[in-house]
Structure formats: C-alpha cells, structure tokens
C-alpha positions as CSV (number, residue, x, y, z in Angstrom):
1,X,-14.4,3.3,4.1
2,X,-15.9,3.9,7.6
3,X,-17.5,6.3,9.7
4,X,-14.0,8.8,9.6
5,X,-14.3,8.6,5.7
6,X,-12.6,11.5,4.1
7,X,-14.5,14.8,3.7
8,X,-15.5,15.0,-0.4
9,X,-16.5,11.4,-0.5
10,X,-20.2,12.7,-1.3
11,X,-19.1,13.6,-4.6
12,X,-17.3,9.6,-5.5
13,X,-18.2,8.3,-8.7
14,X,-20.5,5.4,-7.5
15,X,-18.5,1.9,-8.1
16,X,-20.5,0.8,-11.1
17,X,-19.4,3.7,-13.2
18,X,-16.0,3.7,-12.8
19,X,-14.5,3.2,-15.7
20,X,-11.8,0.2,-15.9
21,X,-9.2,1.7,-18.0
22,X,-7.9,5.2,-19.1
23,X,-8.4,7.0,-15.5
24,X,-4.4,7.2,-14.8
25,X,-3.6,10.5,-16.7
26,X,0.6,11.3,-17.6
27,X,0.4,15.0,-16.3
28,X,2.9,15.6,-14.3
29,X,2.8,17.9,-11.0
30,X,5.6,19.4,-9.0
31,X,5.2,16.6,-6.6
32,X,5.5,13.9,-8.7
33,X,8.8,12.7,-7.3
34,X,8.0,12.5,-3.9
35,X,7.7,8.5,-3.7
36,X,11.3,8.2,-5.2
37,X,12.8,10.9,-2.9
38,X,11.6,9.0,-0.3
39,X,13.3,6.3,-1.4
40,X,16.2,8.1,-1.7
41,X,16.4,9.6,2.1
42,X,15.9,5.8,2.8
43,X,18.5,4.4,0.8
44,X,21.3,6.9,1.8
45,X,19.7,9.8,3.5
46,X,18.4,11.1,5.9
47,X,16.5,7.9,6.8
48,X,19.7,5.9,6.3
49,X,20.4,5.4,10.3
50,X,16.9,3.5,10.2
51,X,18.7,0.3,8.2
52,X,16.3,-0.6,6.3
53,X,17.8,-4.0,4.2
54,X,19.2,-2.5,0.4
55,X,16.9,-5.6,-0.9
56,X,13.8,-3.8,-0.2
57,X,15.0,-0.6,-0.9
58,X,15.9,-2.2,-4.2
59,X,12.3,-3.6,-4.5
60,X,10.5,-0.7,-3.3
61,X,12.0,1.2,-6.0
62,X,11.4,-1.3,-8.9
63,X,7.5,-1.0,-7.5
64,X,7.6,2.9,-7.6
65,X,9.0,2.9,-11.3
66,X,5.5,0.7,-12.0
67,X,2.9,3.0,-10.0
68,X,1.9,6.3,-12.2
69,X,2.9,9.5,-11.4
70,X,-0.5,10.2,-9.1
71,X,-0.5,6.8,-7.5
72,X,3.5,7.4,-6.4
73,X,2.0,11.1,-5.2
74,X,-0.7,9.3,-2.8
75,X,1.4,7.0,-1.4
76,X,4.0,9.5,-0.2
77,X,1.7,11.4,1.1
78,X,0.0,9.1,3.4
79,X,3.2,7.6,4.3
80,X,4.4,11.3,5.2
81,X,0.9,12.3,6.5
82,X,1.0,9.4,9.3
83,X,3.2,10.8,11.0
84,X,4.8,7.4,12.2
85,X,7.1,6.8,8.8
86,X,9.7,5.3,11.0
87,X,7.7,3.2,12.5
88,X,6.6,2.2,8.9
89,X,9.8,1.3,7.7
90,X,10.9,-0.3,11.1
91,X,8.6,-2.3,12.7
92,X,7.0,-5.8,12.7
93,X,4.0,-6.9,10.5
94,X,2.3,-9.6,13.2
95,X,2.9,-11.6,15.3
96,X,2.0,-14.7,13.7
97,X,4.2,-13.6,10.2
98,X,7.5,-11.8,9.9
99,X,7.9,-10.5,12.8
100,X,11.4,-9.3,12.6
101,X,12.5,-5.7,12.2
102,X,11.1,-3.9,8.8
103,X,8.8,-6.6,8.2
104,X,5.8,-4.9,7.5
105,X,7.6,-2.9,5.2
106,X,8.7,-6.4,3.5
107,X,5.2,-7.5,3.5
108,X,4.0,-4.3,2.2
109,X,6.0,-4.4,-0.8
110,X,5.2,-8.4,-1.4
111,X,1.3,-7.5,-1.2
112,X,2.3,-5.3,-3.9
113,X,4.6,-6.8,-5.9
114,X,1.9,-10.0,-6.0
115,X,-1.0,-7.7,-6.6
116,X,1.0,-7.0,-9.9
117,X,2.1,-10.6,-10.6
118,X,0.7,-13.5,-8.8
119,X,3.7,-15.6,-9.9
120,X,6.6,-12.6,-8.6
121,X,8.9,-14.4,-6.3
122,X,10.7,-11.5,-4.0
123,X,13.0,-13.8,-2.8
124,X,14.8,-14.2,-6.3
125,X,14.6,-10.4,-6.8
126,X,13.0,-10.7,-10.1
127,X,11.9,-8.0,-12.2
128,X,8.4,-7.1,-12.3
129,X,6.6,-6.9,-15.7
130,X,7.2,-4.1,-17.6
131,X,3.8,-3.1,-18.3
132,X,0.9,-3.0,-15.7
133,X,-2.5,-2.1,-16.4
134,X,-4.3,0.7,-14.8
135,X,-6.4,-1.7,-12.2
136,X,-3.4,-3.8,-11.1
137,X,-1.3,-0.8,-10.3
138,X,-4.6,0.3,-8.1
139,X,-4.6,-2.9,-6.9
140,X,-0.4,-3.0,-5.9
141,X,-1.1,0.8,-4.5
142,X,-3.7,-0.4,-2.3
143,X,-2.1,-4.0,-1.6
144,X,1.0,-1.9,-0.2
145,X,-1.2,0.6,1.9
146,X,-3.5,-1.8,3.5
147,X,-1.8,-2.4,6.6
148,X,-0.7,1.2,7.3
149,X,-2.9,1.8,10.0
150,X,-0.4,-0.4,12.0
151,X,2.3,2.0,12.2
152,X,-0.5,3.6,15.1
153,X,-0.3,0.7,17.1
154,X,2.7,0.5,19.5
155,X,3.2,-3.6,19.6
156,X,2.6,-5.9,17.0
157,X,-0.8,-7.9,16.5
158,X,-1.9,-11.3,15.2
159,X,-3.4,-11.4,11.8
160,X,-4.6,-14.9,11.9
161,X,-8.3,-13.8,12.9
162,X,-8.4,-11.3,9.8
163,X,-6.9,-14.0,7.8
164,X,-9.7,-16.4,8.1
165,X,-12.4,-13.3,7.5
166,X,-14.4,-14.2,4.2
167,X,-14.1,-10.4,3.1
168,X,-10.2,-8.9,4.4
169,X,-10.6,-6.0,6.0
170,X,-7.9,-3.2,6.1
171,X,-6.2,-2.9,9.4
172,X,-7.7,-0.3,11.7
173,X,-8.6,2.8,10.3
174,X,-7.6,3.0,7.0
175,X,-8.9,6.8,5.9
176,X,-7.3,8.2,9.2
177,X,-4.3,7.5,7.5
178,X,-4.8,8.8,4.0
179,X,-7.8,11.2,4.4
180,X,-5.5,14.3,3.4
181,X,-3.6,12.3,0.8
182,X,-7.2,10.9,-0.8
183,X,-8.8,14.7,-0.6
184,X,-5.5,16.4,-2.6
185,X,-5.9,12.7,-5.1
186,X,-9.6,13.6,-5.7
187,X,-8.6,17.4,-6.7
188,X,-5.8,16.2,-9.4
189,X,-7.6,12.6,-10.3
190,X,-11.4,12.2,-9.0
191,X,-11.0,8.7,-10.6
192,X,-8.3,7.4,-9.5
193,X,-9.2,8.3,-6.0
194,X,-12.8,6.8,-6.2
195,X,-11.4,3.4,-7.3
196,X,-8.8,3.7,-4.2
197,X,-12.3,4.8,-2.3
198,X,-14.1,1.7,-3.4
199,X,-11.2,-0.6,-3.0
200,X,-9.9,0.7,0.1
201,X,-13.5,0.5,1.8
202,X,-14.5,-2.3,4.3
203,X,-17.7,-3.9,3.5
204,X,-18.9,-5.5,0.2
205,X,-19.5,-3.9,-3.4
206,X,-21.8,-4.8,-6.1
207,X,-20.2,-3.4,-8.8
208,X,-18.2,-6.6,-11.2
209,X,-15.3,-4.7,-11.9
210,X,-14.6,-3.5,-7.9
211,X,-15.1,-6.9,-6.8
212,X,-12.6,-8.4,-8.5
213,X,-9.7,-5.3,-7.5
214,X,-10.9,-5.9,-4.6
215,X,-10.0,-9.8,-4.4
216,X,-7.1,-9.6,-6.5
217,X,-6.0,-6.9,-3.3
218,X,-6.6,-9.2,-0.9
219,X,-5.3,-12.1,-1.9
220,X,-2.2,-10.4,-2.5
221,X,-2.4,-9.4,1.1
222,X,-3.0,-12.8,2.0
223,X,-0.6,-14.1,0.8
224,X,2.2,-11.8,1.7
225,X,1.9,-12.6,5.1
226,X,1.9,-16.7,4.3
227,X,5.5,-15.8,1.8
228,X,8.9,-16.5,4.0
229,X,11.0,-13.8,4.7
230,X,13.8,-13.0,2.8
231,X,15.7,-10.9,5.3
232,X,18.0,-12.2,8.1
233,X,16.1,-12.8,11.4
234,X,16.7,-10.2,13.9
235,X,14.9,-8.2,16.8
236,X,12.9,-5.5,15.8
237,X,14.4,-2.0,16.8
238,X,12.9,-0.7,20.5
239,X,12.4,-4.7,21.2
C-alpha cells in the first residue's frame, strides 16, 4: 500500500503465491450482516434523512448479495471505521464527473458493478450475474473502495490527472481507511486480505494473476467515472 500500510502486513502471502481460486471460505461470523444492515439504516433507517436515491440503494444491495460473507464484513467495516459514512453516501465524486449529490456513492457502485460485468448497464437496472468468481468479487470489493479516501477531503477534486496515469492509483491514503478493517480480514481470512493487500497497493506487481485484478480494478474505475449519471442533477448537500 504505502508508507501507513496496515500493521501484520509482514506476514502477506507474497503476490505470486496467492492462489486464484478457493480463498473465499462460507463460514459464517456474528458480523456477517453488517453490509446489509447498513443497507438497511440507509434505505429506511437511521440513515434515511441522508436521501440517498432508492436506485442505488437498490443496486447496492443487489452488489452486497454477490460479495461473500468476509468481503461484505470488510467493507462495512471500513465504511464504519472512516468515520465520515455520511460523507460517503452524500457527497460528490470529482469535479470533472458526477458531481451531484451521492455521486461518489453512484460511482462507487458502477466501479463495482463493472468490475463484475464489463457489459452491466446501471442505468437499465439490470441484474448482475448470478455467479461471480472469487477474483471478480475481489475485484468489485476493491473497485467500490478505491475512492474512499475521499470522504477525508472536504471539497471535491478533479480526477482527470489520475485518469490519464498509466498505473491508477487509489485516491489518497487508501490503508488509513481500512487498516483496522484489513487487520480483523487477515485474522478470519489471511488470503483474502493479501489479495485486497496486493490489489489495493499503489505501485506495480509482477505476479500474472495480480496484474490482471489489478487492471480489471481499474478499468472498472475508469470507466465509472466516464458512465452518465443516472440520478437527477441536483446540488450536493452543504453546497
């Protein structure tokens, strides 16, 4: 990652020997719904007053019945562990790409829905396949948490700079937002969290297999912020 990588990452399975397939167990923990309560609180709870759009509610839960148990896990958690979940869910992606109110959540879920299907089209709400391997629902996971650092930043940037980088890079920080949530990952699944280490990691890999997560995870990115919105225009909250 960088020079805040989680504590633990000493003991990461080095990128050539992760294996490509059977790493995502089906033991389930007492956390295991934490995504989809989430979800929930957003829908009609106690994140309700926020207003984020019942289409990506919709699609955000359609996305969290295709992550396994341990990936849905991680990703609430470093949403919760930000501490800026409103912001989240509320602001802005860019300046240069849906720059309306919850559209980095709506970008955020289109990374992920792509990173799962290249051909998805999120303004049709279609249904995502039924069956997604092991490395693309890394890919989605990571795809949806690679701009989270954002949620630190009070106003809205321009991504056309990172855009035109040969190797995207995740915005800001990246372990500062899920170093809790990757350390309590690497206790209940050491390889799941070393291919979210090697994926999630600025800078180049030689290992085949992490390459390609790795480009199928940005371009997903990529081109999530090039796909129109599908939400009405309006000021972002706070504008």
């Amino acid at each position: 990652m960088n020079s805040h990588a989680p504590d633990l990452t000493r003991g990461v399975l080095p990128a050539e020997l992760l294996p490509v397939s059977g790493f995502i167990t089906t033991s389930r923990a007492g956390d295991d719904h934490a995504l989809h309560d989430l979800i929930l609180r957003v829908n009609a709870g106690s994140l309700a007053y926020l207003g984020v759009p019942a289409s990506l509610v919709y699609r955000w839960a359609c996305l969290c019945g295709r992550w396994a148990p341990d990936l849905q896990v991680f990703i609430a958690q470093v949403l919760r562990h930000t501490g800026n979940l409103d912001h989240f869910l509320v602001q802005p992606a860019a300046l240069d790409h849906h720059r309306h109110a919850h559209g980095l959540l709506e970008t955020s879920i289109t990374a992920a829905e792509l990173a799962m299907s290249a051909e998805h089209d999120p303004a049709s709400l279609m249904p995502l396949p039924l069956q997604v391997d092991e490395l693309q629902q890394v890919c989605s996971a990571a795809a949806f948490l690679f701009d989270v650092a954002k949620v630190f930043d009070p106003s809205p940037g321009d991504d056309a700079l990172r855009g035109a980088e040969p190797e995207l890079t995740p915005y800001g920080d990246l372990s500062r937002c899920w170093r809790s949530s990757w350390k309590a990952l690497a206790a209940r699944n050491p390889l799941l969290a070393g291919w979210m280490y090697h994926i999630g990691r600025p800078g180049s890999c030689s290992a085949t297999a992490v390459r390609v997560a790795r480009s199928l995870t940005h371009q997903a990115v990529r081109a999530a912020w090039h796909m129109p919105s599908s939400l009405p225009t309006r000021p972002p909250r706070n504008a």
